[in-house]
Coordinates of C-alpha atoms in Angstrom, one line a residue:
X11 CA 31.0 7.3 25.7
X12 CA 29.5 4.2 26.7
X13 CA 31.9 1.0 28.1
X14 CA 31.6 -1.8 26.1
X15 CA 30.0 -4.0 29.4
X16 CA 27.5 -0.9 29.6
X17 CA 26.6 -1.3 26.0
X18 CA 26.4 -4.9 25.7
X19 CA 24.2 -4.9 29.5
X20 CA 21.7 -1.7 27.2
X21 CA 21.9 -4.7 24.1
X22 CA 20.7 -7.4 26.4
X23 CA 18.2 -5.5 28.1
X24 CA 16.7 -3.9 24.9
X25 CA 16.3 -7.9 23.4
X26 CA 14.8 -8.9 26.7
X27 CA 12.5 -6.5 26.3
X28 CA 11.7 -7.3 23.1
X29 CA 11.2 -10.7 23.6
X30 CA 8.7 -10.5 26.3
X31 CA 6.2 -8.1 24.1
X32 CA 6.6 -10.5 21.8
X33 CA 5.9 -13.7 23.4
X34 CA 3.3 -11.7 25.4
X35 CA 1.3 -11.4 22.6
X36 CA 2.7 -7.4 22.5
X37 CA 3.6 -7.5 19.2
X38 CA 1.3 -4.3 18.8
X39 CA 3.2 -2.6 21.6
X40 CA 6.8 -3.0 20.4
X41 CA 6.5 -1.8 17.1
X42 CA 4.2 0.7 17.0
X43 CA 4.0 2.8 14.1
X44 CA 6.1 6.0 14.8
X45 CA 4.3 9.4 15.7
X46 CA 3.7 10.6 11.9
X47 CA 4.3 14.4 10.9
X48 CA 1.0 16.6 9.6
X49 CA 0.8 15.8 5.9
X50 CA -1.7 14.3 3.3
X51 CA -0.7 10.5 3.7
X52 CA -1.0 8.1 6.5
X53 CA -0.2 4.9 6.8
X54 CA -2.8 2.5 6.5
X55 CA -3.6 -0.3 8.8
X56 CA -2.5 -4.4 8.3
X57 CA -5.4 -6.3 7.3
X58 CA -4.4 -8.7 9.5
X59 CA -2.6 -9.5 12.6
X60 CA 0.9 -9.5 12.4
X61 CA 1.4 -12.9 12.9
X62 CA -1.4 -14.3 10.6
X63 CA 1.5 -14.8 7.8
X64 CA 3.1 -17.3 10.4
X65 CA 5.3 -19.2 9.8
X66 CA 6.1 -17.9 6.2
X67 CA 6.9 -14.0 7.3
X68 CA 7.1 -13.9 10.7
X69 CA 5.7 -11.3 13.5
X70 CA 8.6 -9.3 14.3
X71 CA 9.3 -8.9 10.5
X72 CA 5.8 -7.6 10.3
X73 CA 5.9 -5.5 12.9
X74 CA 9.1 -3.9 11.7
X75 CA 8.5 -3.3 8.0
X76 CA 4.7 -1.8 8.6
X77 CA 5.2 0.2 11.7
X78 CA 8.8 1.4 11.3
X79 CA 9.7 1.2 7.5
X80 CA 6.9 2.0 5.7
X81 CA 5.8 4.6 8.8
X82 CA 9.1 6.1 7.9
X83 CA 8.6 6.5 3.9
X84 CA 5.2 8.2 5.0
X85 CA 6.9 10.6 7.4
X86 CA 9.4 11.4 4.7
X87 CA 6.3 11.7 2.1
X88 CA 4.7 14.6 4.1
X89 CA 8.1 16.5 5.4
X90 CA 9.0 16.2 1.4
X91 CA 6.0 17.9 0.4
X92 CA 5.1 20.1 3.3
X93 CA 5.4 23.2 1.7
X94 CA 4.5 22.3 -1.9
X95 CA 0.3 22.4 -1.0
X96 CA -0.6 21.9 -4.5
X97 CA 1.8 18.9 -5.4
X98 CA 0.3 17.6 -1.2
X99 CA -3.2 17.7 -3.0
X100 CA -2.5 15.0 -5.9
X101 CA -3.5 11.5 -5.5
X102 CA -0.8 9.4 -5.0
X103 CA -0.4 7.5 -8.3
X104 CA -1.1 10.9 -10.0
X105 CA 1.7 12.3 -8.1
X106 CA 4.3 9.5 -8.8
X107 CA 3.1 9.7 -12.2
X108 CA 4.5 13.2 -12.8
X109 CA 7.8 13.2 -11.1
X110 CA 9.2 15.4 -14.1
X111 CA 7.0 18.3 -12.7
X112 CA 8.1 17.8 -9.1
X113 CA 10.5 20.5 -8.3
X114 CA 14.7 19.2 -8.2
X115 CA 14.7 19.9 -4.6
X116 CA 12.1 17.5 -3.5
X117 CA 12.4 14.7 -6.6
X118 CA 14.2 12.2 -5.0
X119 CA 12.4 12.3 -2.1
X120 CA 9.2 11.7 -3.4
X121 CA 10.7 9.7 -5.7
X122 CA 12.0 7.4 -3.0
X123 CA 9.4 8.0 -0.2
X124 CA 6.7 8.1 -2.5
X125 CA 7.3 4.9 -4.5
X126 CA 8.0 3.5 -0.8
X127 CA 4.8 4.4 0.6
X128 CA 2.5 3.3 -2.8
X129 CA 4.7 -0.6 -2.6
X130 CA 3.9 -0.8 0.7
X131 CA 0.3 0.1 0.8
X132 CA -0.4 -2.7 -2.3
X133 CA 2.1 -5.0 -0.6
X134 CA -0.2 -5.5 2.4
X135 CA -3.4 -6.0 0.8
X136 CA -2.0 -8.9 -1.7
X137 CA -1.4 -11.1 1.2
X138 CA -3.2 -13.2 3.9
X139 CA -3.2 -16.1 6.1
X140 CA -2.1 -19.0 4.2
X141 CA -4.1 -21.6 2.9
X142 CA -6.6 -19.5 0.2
X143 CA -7.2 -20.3 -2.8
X144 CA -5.7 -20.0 -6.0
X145 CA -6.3 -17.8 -8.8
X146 CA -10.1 -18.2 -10.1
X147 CA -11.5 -16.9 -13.2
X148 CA -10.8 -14.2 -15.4
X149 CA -7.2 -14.0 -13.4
X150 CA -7.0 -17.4 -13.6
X151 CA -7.5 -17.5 -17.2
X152 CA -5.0 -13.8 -17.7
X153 CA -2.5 -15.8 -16.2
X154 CA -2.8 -18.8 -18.0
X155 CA -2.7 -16.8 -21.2
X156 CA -0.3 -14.1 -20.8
X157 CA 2.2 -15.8 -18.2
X158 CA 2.3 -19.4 -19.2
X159 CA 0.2 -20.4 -15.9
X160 CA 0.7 -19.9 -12.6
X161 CA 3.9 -22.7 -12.3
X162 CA 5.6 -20.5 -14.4
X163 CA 4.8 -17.4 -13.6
X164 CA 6.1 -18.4 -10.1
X165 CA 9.1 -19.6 -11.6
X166 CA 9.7 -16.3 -13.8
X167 CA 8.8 -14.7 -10.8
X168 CA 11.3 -15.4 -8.7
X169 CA 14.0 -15.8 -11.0
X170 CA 13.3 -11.4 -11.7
X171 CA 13.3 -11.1 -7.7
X172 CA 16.6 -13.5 -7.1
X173 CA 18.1 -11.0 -9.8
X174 CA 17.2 -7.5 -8.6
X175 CA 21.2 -6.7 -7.3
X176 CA 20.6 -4.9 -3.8
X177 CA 17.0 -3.9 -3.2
X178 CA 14.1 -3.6 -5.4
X179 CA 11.0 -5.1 -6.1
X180 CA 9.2 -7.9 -8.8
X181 CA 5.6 -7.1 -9.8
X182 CA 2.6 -8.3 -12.2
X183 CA 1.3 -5.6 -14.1
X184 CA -2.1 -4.9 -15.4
X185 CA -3.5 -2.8 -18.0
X186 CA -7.2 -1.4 -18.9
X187 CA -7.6 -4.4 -21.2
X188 CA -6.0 -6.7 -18.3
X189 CA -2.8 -7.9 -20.0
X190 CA -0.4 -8.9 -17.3
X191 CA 3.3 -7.9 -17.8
X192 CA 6.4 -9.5 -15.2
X193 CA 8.6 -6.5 -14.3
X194 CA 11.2 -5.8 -11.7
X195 CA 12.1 -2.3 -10.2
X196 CA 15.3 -1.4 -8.1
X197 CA 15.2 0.7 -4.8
X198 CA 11.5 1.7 -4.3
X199 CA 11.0 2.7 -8.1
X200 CA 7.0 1.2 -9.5
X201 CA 5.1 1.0 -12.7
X202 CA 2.9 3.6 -11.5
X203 CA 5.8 5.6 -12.2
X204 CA 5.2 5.0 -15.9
X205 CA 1.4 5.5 -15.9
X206 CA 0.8 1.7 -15.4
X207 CA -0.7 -0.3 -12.5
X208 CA 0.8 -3.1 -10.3
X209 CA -1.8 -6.3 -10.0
X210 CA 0.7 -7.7 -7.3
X211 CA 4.4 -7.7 -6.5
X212 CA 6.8 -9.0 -4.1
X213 CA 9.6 -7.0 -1.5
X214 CA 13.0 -8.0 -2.1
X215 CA 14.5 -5.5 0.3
X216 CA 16.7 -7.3 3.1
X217 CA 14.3 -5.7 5.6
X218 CA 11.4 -7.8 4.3
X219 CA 13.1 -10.7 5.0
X220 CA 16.3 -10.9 6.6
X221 CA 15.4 -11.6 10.3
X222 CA 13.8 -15.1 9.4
X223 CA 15.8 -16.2 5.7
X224 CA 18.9 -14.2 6.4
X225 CA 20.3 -14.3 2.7
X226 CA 18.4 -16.9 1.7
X227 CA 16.5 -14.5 -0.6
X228 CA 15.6 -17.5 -2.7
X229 CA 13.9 -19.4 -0.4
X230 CA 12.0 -16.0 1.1
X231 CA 10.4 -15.7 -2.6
X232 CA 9.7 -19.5 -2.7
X233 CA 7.7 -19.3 0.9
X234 CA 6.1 -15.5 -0.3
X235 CA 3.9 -17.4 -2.2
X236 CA 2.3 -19.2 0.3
X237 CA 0.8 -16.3 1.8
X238 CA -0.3 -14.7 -1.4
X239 CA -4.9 -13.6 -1.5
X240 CA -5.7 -14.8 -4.8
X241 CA -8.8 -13.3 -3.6
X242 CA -7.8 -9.9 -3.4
X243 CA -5.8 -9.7 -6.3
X244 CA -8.7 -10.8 -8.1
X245 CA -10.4 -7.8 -7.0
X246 CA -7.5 -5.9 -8.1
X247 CA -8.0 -7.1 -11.6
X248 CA -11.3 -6.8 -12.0
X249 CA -11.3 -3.4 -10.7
X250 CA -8.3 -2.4 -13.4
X251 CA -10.7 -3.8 -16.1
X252 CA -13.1 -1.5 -15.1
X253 CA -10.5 1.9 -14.9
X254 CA -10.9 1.8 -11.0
X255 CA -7.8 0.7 -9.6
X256 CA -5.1 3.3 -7.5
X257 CA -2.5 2.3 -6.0

């Protein structure tokens, strides 16, 4: 076993290290995304830099939740269903869709990895460098109708993420006809889960934003919404009007 002055001198050193990728401009380099197992999903690339969210989620948080925690729920994913080659084969919202059929042995997993994996991969393409616009059009309007407008949809918002006890998530829903729906989910657990589809939705797991807001959760929802692509989740509604929306 390791002295304590041998494991504080390994702490030190490992920071140091840290640091200097980061300051370096190595952000890349110190959390790249873990070697993933064979298996039908990967885990799909930022949009962005990892810093372009500055200073309302910070690089190292980045870093960390796309290359180590949602690398992980992927890894998971494919061990889960490595020898199930017909459940493998199902799109992923199809998949989370029928968790009844997935075998007890394997549920959870794909249950937890699974929802992990879909939250992500919508999580990352929802936001962008602050400073877009705000909702335009038809979403604009959707909003306006169904959620009281955007000041109180960010209200109701983050009141449902403040709530979620532990970890979970808050998300806008959409349907076929584009009615939007405020819902929150504990652990992992999504709509898509239910047969529906998530427009947008926020992380309220402690590694989303616990190196830069500590427990401030409130004020980590407040600042989400500065980095928020209108843009993109107009696409996203657009595309659910027209039946063409995954995950």
């Amino acid at each position: 076993m390791l002295n304590p002055d041998r494991r504080s001198f390994l702490r030190a050193a490992g920071a140091a290290t840290l640091l200097t990728a980061v300051s370096s401009g190595g952000i890349g380099r110190a959390f790249a995304a873990d070697p993933a197992p064979t298996g039908p999903f990967t885990l799909p690339d930022l949009p962005y830099k990892p810093d372009a969210l500055e200073p309302h989620i910070d690089a190292t948080t980045m870093g960390l939740h796309h290359g180590k925690h949602h690398q992980a729920y992927v890894n998971n994913l494919n061990k889960a269903l490595a020898d199930h080659g017909e459940l493998a084969k199902l799109p992923l919202e199809e998949l989370l869709a029928k968790l009844d059929e997935v075998p007890d042995a394997i549920r959870t997993a794909v249950r937890n990895n699974g929802g992990g994996h879909a939250n992500h991969s919508m999580f990352w393409q929802i936001m962008g460098a602050p400073g877009g616009p705000g909702p335009e059009g038809e979403l604009k309007a959707a909003i306006d109708s169904d959620l009281g407008g955007l000041e109180k949809l960010q209200t109701d918002f983050n009141a449902a993420g403040g709530k979620v006890f532990g970890s979970g998530w808050v998300f806008v829903t959409v349907d076929a006809n584009g009615k939007l729906a405020l819902v929150s989910k504990p652990n992992q657990d999504t709509p898509v889960m239910e047969g529906k589809r998530v427009l947008f939705g926020n992380d309220v797991w402690e590694h989303a934003y616990y190196l830069k807001y500590q427990n401030r959760r409130p004020d980590y929802l407040k600042a989400w919404w500065n980095v928020v692509n209108w843009k993109a989740i107009g696409e996203r509604y657009a595309a659910a009007k027209a039946g063409t929306l995954k995950i």
